[in-house]
Amino acid sequence: MSDNKFGSKITKYRRPLNINIGIIVFAVIFVYVVVAVYMFFTQKNIVPYEVKIGSLSSSNIYRGIALREEEIVNAEQAGYITYLAREGTRTGVSSPVYVIDQMGELSAYLNRLEVEEASLSAMDLQELKTEIVGFVHDFSETAFESVYDFKYNVQGTVLKLANFNVLIGIEELNNHMIYPGFAPRSGIVIYSVDGFEHLRLEDMNRNLFNQQYYEKKQLINNNLVGEGDPVFKLSTSEDWSVVIRVEDANKAEELAERQYVRVKFLKNQYQSWGRVRTFTDDYGDSFVELGFTNSMITFCQDRFVDIELITEEERGLKIPRSSIVEKEFFIVPSEFITRGGRNNSQGVLRETFTEDGMPTTEFIETIIYNETDDEFYLDDMMLRIGDFLIMPDSTERYRISRRGTLIGVFNINKGYADFKQINILYQNEEYAIVRSNTRYGLTVYDYIALDARMVHDNEFIYD
């Protein structure tokens, strides 16, 4: 008889769940990692910043346009011009500056004349060195035309060393077709024109500072000139100025408040005090004119001058601009501020009513964020627009309606965001210098929120 005769029922064996300490520990760690990752991607990343004493290093180097009292003198006859006066030197009224040779005989005479070898004086050599160093420092491949200006300057310096031979030639030739030209008044002789001679501060615009469009015409010795052509110009006054374009309108206002600013000229490291005037054009561009009463002759041949403004360094609490925020507050007359409560803290008396409808007052403790001689800036956490405040020891009432804005940061020393007003002394694109040890402001080593956009007022800060 087979075994199936009796029938059989087979039951599958189930292994018991074996939970040991290793599985428990692994599960706890797994849950912790999941929660930590979730919190990392969902919670705010509030970065603290420690407030310290510091200063700002801002770029005070500018390329300005030199403005002078300049007069262009034109030729009265046509012919070949030979200059007598050296460029950059002072000439007196009615002094000979050039001669016009209509027939070209003087130029031919000077070419035939055997001139002894001329040597440069120490002053001439120093001037040449200054021109060479300045050219090398300022040279740019995008402004190759400056090479020709440099060439003409050097040629003019060398050629004018032999100008004393011109007078000898005039006497020997005794030609009535040679005409001398005289200075109409005393001044510094310049042998170039550029169209900027009559510019003033009120004529300034940003395009004038683009040297790609700047054109300077060099007046060259022995060239043929026509009647009425410019032959030289005179800088007639020692008073001159340099105009710079300032990107930040606040910087222009700051300079205007100083009235005088110490200026370093990068060409020779000379320093002088400049009187400040400002101008803003119709497009909102700000220009600052720095007026001087000396050293014009040093820069008489330069239209563009590199300068550095030497201003006093602002020191205070250095904070990032990303931490700065604006916040609105209620403005309450100072007569309505009193003390009360358990801690005798500052606050106001707000009008309220009993169950019977009888008027009464309650003391509301408020945080004061700023004050003036007759007003206080109060937090709006406990107060509302339309609330009536009662003056202490009086029945006079004040209805809350005015709001004002303060600039500040969120202090996080106590574990929550506490607004602190700041007084900005100076700022650049990244940082601001604020006044230290103000009554409602910051102190050194305070911690503030680096990014004010990540924080709300009175929000708890978790590490």
Coordinates of C-alpha atoms in Angstrom, one line a residue:
M1 CA 0.0 0.0 0.0
S2 CA 1.4 3.3 -1.0
D3 CA 2.1 6.1 1.3
N4 CA -0.6 8.3 -0.4
K5 CA -3.2 5.9 0.9
F6 CA -3.2 7.6 4.2
G7 CA -2.9 11.1 2.7
S8 CA -0.4 13.6 4.0
K9 CA -0.3 17.4 4.6
I10 CA 3.0 19.2 4.2
T11 CA 3.4 22.5 6.1
K12 CA 6.2 24.9 5.0
Y13 CA 8.6 25.8 7.8
R14 CA 8.9 29.5 8.6
R15 CA 12.1 30.7 10.0
P16 CA 11.7 33.0 13.0
L17 CA 12.6 36.7 12.7
N18 CA 16.0 37.1 14.2
I19 CA 16.4 40.7 15.4
N20 CA 19.7 41.4 16.9
I21 CA 21.5 44.5 18.2
G22 CA 23.3 45.0 14.9
I23 CA 20.1 45.4 12.9
I24 CA 18.7 47.9 15.5
V25 CA 21.9 50.0 15.3
F26 CA 21.8 49.9 11.5
A27 CA 18.2 51.0 11.4
V28 CA 18.8 53.9 13.8
I29 CA 21.8 55.1 11.7
F30 CA 19.8 54.8 8.5
V31 CA 16.9 56.8 9.9
Y32 CA 19.3 59.5 11.2
V33 CA 21.0 59.8 7.8
V34 CA 17.7 60.2 6.1
V35 CA 16.5 62.9 8.5
A36 CA 19.8 64.7 8.3
V37 CA 19.8 64.8 4.5
Y38 CA 16.2 66.0 4.6
M39 CA 16.9 68.8 7.0
F40 CA 20.1 69.8 5.1
F41 CA 18.1 70.3 1.9
T42 CA 15.0 71.9 3.6
Q43 CA 16.3 74.1 6.4
K44 CA 17.8 77.6 5.9
N45 CA 21.5 77.8 5.8
I46 CA 22.1 81.0 7.9
V47 CA 25.8 81.8 8.0
P48 CA 27.0 84.0 10.8
Y49 CA 29.5 86.8 10.3
E50 CA 31.7 88.2 13.1
V51 CA 31.8 92.0 13.2
K52 CA 35.3 93.5 13.4
I53 CA 37.0 96.8 13.1
G54 CA 38.2 97.5 9.6
S55 CA 38.5 99.9 6.7
L56 CA 37.8 99.9 3.0
S57 CA 40.4 100.1 0.3
S58 CA 38.7 101.8 -2.6
S59 CA 40.2 102.7 -5.9
N60 CA 40.9 106.4 -6.0
I61 CA 42.9 106.5 -9.2
Y62 CA 41.3 108.4 -12.1
R63 CA 42.2 109.6 -15.6
G64 CA 41.0 113.2 -15.9
I65 CA 40.8 115.9 -18.5
A66 CA 43.0 118.9 -18.0
L67 CA 41.2 122.3 -18.5
R68 CA 43.3 125.5 -18.9
E69 CA 42.9 129.0 -20.1
E70 CA 44.1 128.4 -23.7
E71 CA 44.2 130.8 -26.7
I72 CA 44.8 129.5 -30.2
V73 CA 46.9 131.8 -32.4
N74 CA 46.4 131.6 -36.2
A75 CA 48.9 132.4 -39.0
E76 CA 48.6 135.7 -40.7
Q77 CA 50.4 134.6 -43.8
A78 CA 50.9 131.3 -45.6
G79 CA 54.3 129.7 -45.9
Y80 CA 56.8 127.4 -44.2
I81 CA 56.8 127.8 -40.4
T82 CA 59.9 127.7 -38.2
Y83 CA 59.4 127.9 -34.5
L84 CA 61.6 130.0 -32.3
A85 CA 60.1 129.4 -28.8
R86 CA 60.5 126.1 -27.2
E87 CA 57.3 124.2 -26.4
G88 CA 56.4 124.2 -22.7
T89 CA 58.3 127.4 -21.9
R90 CA 56.9 130.8 -20.9
T91 CA 57.0 133.6 -23.4
G92 CA 56.4 137.3 -22.8
V93 CA 53.9 139.6 -24.6
S94 CA 55.2 140.5 -28.1
S95 CA 58.0 138.0 -27.9
P96 CA 58.8 136.2 -31.2
V97 CA 57.4 132.7 -31.3
Y98 CA 57.8 131.7 -35.0
V99 CA 58.6 132.9 -38.4
I100 CA 56.8 132.3 -41.7
D101 CA 59.0 131.9 -44.8
Q102 CA 56.8 132.2 -47.9
M103 CA 59.5 131.3 -50.4
G104 CA 61.2 128.5 -48.4
E105 CA 64.6 130.2 -48.5
L106 CA 65.0 130.1 -44.8
S107 CA 64.4 126.3 -44.6
A108 CA 67.0 125.8 -47.4
Y109 CA 69.5 128.0 -45.6
L110 CA 69.1 126.0 -42.4
N111 CA 69.6 122.8 -44.3
R112 CA 72.8 124.1 -45.8
L113 CA 74.1 125.6 -42.6
E114 CA 76.7 123.5 -40.9
V115 CA 75.6 123.4 -37.4
E116 CA 77.9 122.3 -34.6
E117 CA 76.9 119.3 -32.7
A118 CA 74.4 120.3 -30.1
S119 CA 74.3 118.6 -26.7
L120 CA 71.4 118.3 -24.3
S121 CA 71.4 120.0 -21.0
A122 CA 70.6 118.2 -17.8
M123 CA 67.1 119.7 -17.9
D124 CA 66.6 118.7 -21.5
L125 CA 67.8 115.2 -20.8
Q126 CA 65.5 114.9 -17.8
E127 CA 62.5 116.1 -19.9
L128 CA 63.3 113.5 -22.6
K129 CA 63.5 110.8 -19.9
T130 CA 60.2 111.8 -18.5
E131 CA 58.5 111.7 -21.9
I132 CA 59.9 108.3 -22.6
V133 CA 58.9 106.8 -19.3
G134 CA 55.4 108.3 -19.6
F135 CA 55.0 106.9 -23.1
V136 CA 56.1 103.4 -22.0
H137 CA 53.8 103.5 -19.0
D138 CA 50.7 104.7 -20.9
F139 CA 51.2 102.9 -24.2
S140 CA 48.3 100.8 -25.4
E141 CA 48.0 98.8 -28.6
T142 CA 44.5 100.0 -29.0
A143 CA 45.7 103.7 -29.1
F144 CA 48.6 103.4 -31.4
E145 CA 48.3 107.0 -32.5
S146 CA 50.0 107.9 -29.3
V147 CA 53.3 106.7 -30.9
Y148 CA 53.1 109.6 -33.3
D149 CA 52.4 112.1 -30.5
F150 CA 55.5 110.8 -28.8
K151 CA 57.5 111.1 -32.0
Y152 CA 56.5 114.7 -32.6
N153 CA 57.3 115.6 -29.0
V154 CA 60.8 114.2 -29.2
Q155 CA 61.4 115.7 -32.6
G156 CA 60.2 119.1 -31.3
T157 CA 62.5 118.9 -28.4
V158 CA 65.6 118.1 -30.5
L159 CA 64.9 120.5 -33.4
K160 CA 64.4 123.5 -31.1
L161 CA 67.9 123.1 -29.8
A162 CA 69.2 124.7 -33.0
N163 CA 66.6 127.5 -33.3
F164 CA 69.2 130.1 -32.5
N165 CA 70.4 129.6 -36.1
V166 CA 67.1 130.9 -37.4
L167 CA 67.9 134.4 -36.3
I168 CA 71.3 134.3 -38.0
G169 CA 69.6 133.1 -41.2
I170 CA 67.0 135.9 -41.2
E171 CA 69.8 138.5 -40.9
E172 CA 71.9 137.0 -43.7
L173 CA 69.0 136.4 -46.1
N174 CA 67.5 139.9 -45.5
N175 CA 64.3 138.6 -47.3
H176 CA 61.1 140.6 -47.0
M177 CA 59.1 137.4 -47.6
I178 CA 60.0 136.2 -44.1
Y179 CA 57.5 137.3 -41.4
P180 CA 57.9 136.8 -37.7
G181 CA 55.0 135.9 -35.4
F182 CA 54.6 137.3 -31.9
A183 CA 52.8 136.2 -28.8
P184 CA 49.7 138.4 -28.2
R185 CA 50.2 138.0 -24.5
S186 CA 52.4 136.2 -22.0
G187 CA 51.8 132.5 -21.4
I188 CA 53.1 129.0 -22.0
V189 CA 53.7 128.0 -25.6
I190 CA 52.0 124.8 -26.9
Y191 CA 52.4 123.4 -30.4
S192 CA 49.2 121.3 -30.6
V193 CA 45.5 121.7 -30.8
D194 CA 42.7 119.2 -30.0
G195 CA 39.4 121.0 -29.8
F196 CA 39.3 120.9 -26.0
E197 CA 40.7 124.4 -25.6
H198 CA 37.4 126.0 -24.6
L199 CA 35.9 123.1 -22.5
R200 CA 34.4 123.9 -19.1
L201 CA 33.0 121.7 -16.4
E202 CA 29.4 122.2 -17.6
D203 CA 30.4 120.9 -21.0
M204 CA 31.5 117.5 -19.7
N205 CA 30.0 114.2 -20.9
R206 CA 31.2 110.6 -20.8
N207 CA 32.2 110.5 -24.5
L208 CA 34.9 113.1 -23.9
F209 CA 36.8 110.6 -21.7
N210 CA 36.9 107.9 -24.4
Q211 CA 40.4 108.4 -25.8
Q212 CA 39.6 106.3 -28.9
Y213 CA 37.8 109.3 -30.2
Y214 CA 40.3 111.9 -29.1
E215 CA 42.2 113.7 -31.9
K216 CA 45.2 115.8 -31.3
K217 CA 46.8 117.8 -34.1
Q218 CA 50.5 118.3 -33.7
L219 CA 51.9 121.5 -35.1
I220 CA 55.2 120.5 -36.7
N221 CA 58.2 122.6 -37.3
N222 CA 59.1 123.4 -41.0
N223 CA 55.6 122.4 -42.2
L224 CA 53.7 124.4 -44.8
V225 CA 50.8 126.3 -43.2
G226 CA 48.0 128.3 -44.7
E227 CA 46.7 131.7 -43.8
G228 CA 44.4 131.4 -40.8
D229 CA 45.7 128.0 -39.8
P230 CA 46.5 127.5 -36.1
V231 CA 50.3 127.8 -35.5
F232 CA 50.4 127.6 -31.7
K233 CA 48.4 128.2 -28.6
L234 CA 49.1 129.9 -25.3
S235 CA 48.1 128.8 -21.8
T236 CA 47.6 132.2 -20.3
S237 CA 46.8 131.4 -16.6
E238 CA 48.4 129.4 -13.8
D239 CA 44.9 128.5 -12.7
W240 CA 43.9 125.2 -14.2
S241 CA 41.9 122.1 -13.2
V242 CA 41.4 118.4 -13.8
V243 CA 37.9 117.0 -14.3
I244 CA 37.3 113.3 -13.5
R245 CA 34.2 111.2 -14.1
V246 CA 32.9 109.5 -10.9
E247 CA 30.7 106.4 -11.2
D248 CA 29.1 106.7 -7.8
A249 CA 27.0 109.9 -7.2
N250 CA 27.5 109.5 -3.4
K251 CA 31.3 109.7 -4.0
A252 CA 30.8 113.0 -5.8
E253 CA 28.8 114.3 -2.9
E254 CA 31.4 113.2 -0.4
L255 CA 34.1 115.0 -2.3
A256 CA 32.0 118.1 -2.6
E257 CA 31.5 118.1 1.2
R258 CA 35.3 118.1 1.7
Q259 CA 35.7 121.2 -0.5
Y260 CA 39.4 120.5 -0.9
V261 CA 41.1 117.2 -1.7
R262 CA 44.7 116.2 -1.7
V263 CA 45.7 115.0 -5.2
K264 CA 48.8 113.0 -6.3
F265 CA 49.8 113.3 -9.9
L266 CA 51.1 109.9 -11.1
K267 CA 53.3 111.5 -13.8
N268 CA 55.8 112.9 -11.3
Q269 CA 54.3 111.9 -7.9
Y270 CA 53.7 115.6 -7.1
Q271 CA 51.0 116.3 -4.6
S272 CA 48.7 119.3 -4.4
W273 CA 45.4 120.4 -2.9
G274 CA 42.5 120.7 -5.4
R275 CA 39.4 122.8 -4.9
V276 CA 36.3 120.6 -5.6
R277 CA 33.4 121.5 -7.8
T278 CA 30.8 119.0 -9.1
F279 CA 28.4 118.8 -12.1
T280 CA 25.8 116.2 -13.1
D281 CA 24.7 116.1 -16.7
D282 CA 21.2 115.3 -18.1
Y283 CA 22.1 111.6 -18.2
G284 CA 22.9 111.4 -14.5
D285 CA 26.7 111.2 -15.0
S286 CA 28.7 112.9 -12.2
F287 CA 31.8 114.9 -12.8
V288 CA 34.2 116.4 -10.3
E289 CA 36.5 119.3 -11.1
L290 CA 39.7 119.7 -9.0
G291 CA 41.1 123.2 -9.3
F292 CA 44.7 124.1 -8.8
T293 CA 46.7 127.4 -8.7
N294 CA 50.2 126.0 -9.5
S295 CA 52.1 123.4 -11.5
M296 CA 50.2 124.1 -14.7
I297 CA 53.4 124.4 -16.7
T298 CA 54.3 120.8 -15.7
F299 CA 51.2 119.4 -17.4
C300 CA 50.7 122.0 -20.1
Q301 CA 51.2 119.5 -22.9
D302 CA 48.9 116.9 -21.4
R303 CA 45.2 116.8 -22.0
F304 CA 44.6 113.5 -20.1
V305 CA 46.2 113.4 -16.6
D306 CA 46.4 110.4 -14.3
I307 CA 45.7 111.3 -10.6
E308 CA 45.1 109.7 -7.3
L309 CA 42.8 111.2 -4.7
I310 CA 44.3 110.9 -1.2
T311 CA 41.4 110.9 1.2
E312 CA 41.3 110.0 4.9
E313 CA 40.7 106.3 5.4
E314 CA 37.3 105.6 7.0
R315 CA 37.5 103.1 9.9
G316 CA 34.7 101.5 11.8
L317 CA 32.8 98.3 12.0
K318 CA 33.3 96.4 8.7
I319 CA 30.2 94.4 7.6
P320 CA 29.2 92.8 4.2
R321 CA 26.6 94.6 2.2
S322 CA 24.6 91.4 1.9
S323 CA 23.8 91.6 5.7
I324 CA 22.1 95.0 5.4
V325 CA 18.3 95.2 5.4
E326 CA 15.6 97.9 5.7
K327 CA 12.8 97.5 8.2
E328 CA 9.7 99.6 9.0
F329 CA 8.8 100.8 12.5
F330 CA 6.2 102.9 14.2
I331 CA 7.2 106.5 15.0
V332 CA 5.9 107.7 18.3
P333 CA 6.4 111.1 20.0
S334 CA 8.9 110.8 22.9
E335 CA 6.3 112.2 25.4
F336 CA 4.3 108.9 25.2
I337 CA 7.3 106.7 26.2
T338 CA 7.2 105.6 29.8
R339 CA 8.5 102.8 32.1
G340 CA 6.5 100.0 33.7
G341 CA 6.0 96.3 34.1
R342 CA 7.8 93.9 36.4
N343 CA 11.2 95.0 35.1
N344 CA 10.5 98.7 34.9
S345 CA 11.2 98.5 31.2
Q346 CA 10.4 101.0 28.5
G347 CA 7.1 100.9 26.8
V348 CA 3.8 102.8 26.1
L349 CA 0.4 103.0 27.7
R350 CA -2.3 101.7 25.2
E351 CA -5.9 102.6 25.6
T352 CA -8.2 99.6 26.1
F353 CA -11.7 99.0 27.5
T354 CA -13.1 96.8 30.3
E355 CA -16.0 94.4 29.9
D356 CA -18.3 97.2 31.0
G357 CA -17.0 99.4 28.2
M358 CA -15.1 101.7 30.5
P359 CA -11.8 103.1 29.1
T360 CA -8.6 102.1 30.8
T361 CA -4.9 101.6 29.9
E362 CA -2.5 98.7 29.7
F363 CA 1.3 98.9 29.7
I364 CA 2.9 97.5 26.5
E365 CA 6.6 96.7 26.7
T366 CA 8.2 97.6 23.4
I367 CA 11.7 97.5 22.0
I368 CA 13.2 100.8 20.9
Y369 CA 15.3 100.7 17.8
N370 CA 16.2 104.3 17.4
E371 CA 15.4 107.7 18.8
T372 CA 15.7 111.4 17.8
D373 CA 15.2 114.5 20.0
D374 CA 11.4 114.2 19.9
E375 CA 10.6 110.7 18.3
F376 CA 11.1 107.1 19.0
Y377 CA 11.1 104.1 16.6
L378 CA 9.1 101.2 18.1
D379 CA 8.7 97.6 17.1
D380 CA 5.3 96.7 15.6
M381 CA 5.0 93.3 17.2
M382 CA 2.5 94.3 19.9
L383 CA 1.2 97.5 18.4
R384 CA -1.2 98.1 15.5
I385 CA -2.1 101.0 13.3
G386 CA -5.1 102.8 14.8
D387 CA -4.2 102.0 18.5
F388 CA -4.4 105.0 20.8
L389 CA -1.6 105.7 23.2
I390 CA -2.1 107.7 26.4
M391 CA 0.5 110.2 27.6
P392 CA 1.7 109.4 31.2
D393 CA 0.0 111.5 33.9
S394 CA -2.3 113.1 31.2
T395 CA -5.4 112.4 29.2
E396 CA -3.8 113.3 25.9
R397 CA -4.1 110.6 23.3
Y398 CA -2.0 109.7 20.2
R399 CA -3.3 107.6 17.3
I400 CA -0.5 105.3 15.9
S401 CA -0.3 106.0 12.1
R402 CA 3.2 107.0 11.1
R403 CA 5.9 104.6 9.9
G404 CA 9.5 105.1 9.3
T405 CA 12.3 103.0 7.8
L406 CA 15.7 102.2 9.4
I407 CA 18.7 100.6 7.9
G408 CA 20.3 97.8 9.9
V409 CA 21.3 94.2 10.2
F410 CA 20.1 91.1 12.1
N411 CA 22.1 90.4 15.3
I412 CA 22.1 86.7 16.2
N413 CA 24.1 86.7 19.4
K414 CA 21.2 85.5 21.5
G415 CA 20.0 82.7 19.1
Y416 CA 17.4 84.7 17.4
A417 CA 17.3 87.5 14.8
D418 CA 17.4 90.9 16.5
F419 CA 17.4 93.9 14.3
K420 CA 20.1 96.5 15.0
Q421 CA 20.2 99.9 13.4
I422 CA 23.5 100.9 11.6
N423 CA 24.9 104.3 10.6
I424 CA 26.9 103.7 7.3
L425 CA 30.0 105.9 7.0
Y426 CA 31.3 104.6 3.7
Q427 CA 30.7 101.6 1.4
N428 CA 31.8 99.9 -1.8
E429 CA 30.4 97.1 -3.8
E430 CA 31.1 94.4 -1.2
Y431 CA 31.5 96.0 2.3
A432 CA 30.3 98.9 4.4
I433 CA 32.0 100.7 7.2
V434 CA 29.5 101.6 10.0
R435 CA 29.8 103.7 13.1
S436 CA 30.7 101.7 16.2
N437 CA 29.3 101.9 19.8
T438 CA 26.1 103.6 18.9
R439 CA 23.3 103.3 21.4
Y440 CA 21.0 101.0 19.4
G441 CA 23.6 99.6 17.0
L442 CA 26.4 97.1 16.8
T443 CA 29.6 96.5 18.7
V444 CA 32.8 94.8 17.8
Y445 CA 32.7 90.9 17.9
D446 CA 28.9 90.8 17.5
Y447 CA 27.5 88.1 15.2
I448 CA 25.2 89.0 12.4
A449 CA 23.4 87.1 9.6
L450 CA 25.6 87.2 6.6
D451 CA 22.6 87.1 4.2
A452 CA 19.7 89.2 5.5
R453 CA 17.4 87.7 2.9
M454 CA 17.5 84.4 4.7
V455 CA 16.3 85.8 8.1
H456 CA 13.1 87.2 9.5
D457 CA 12.8 89.5 12.5
N458 CA 12.8 87.5 15.8
E459 CA 13.3 84.2 14.0
F460 CA 15.1 81.6 16.0
I461 CA 18.5 80.6 14.7
Y462 CA 19.6 77.0 14.9
D463 CA 23.3 76.0 14.6

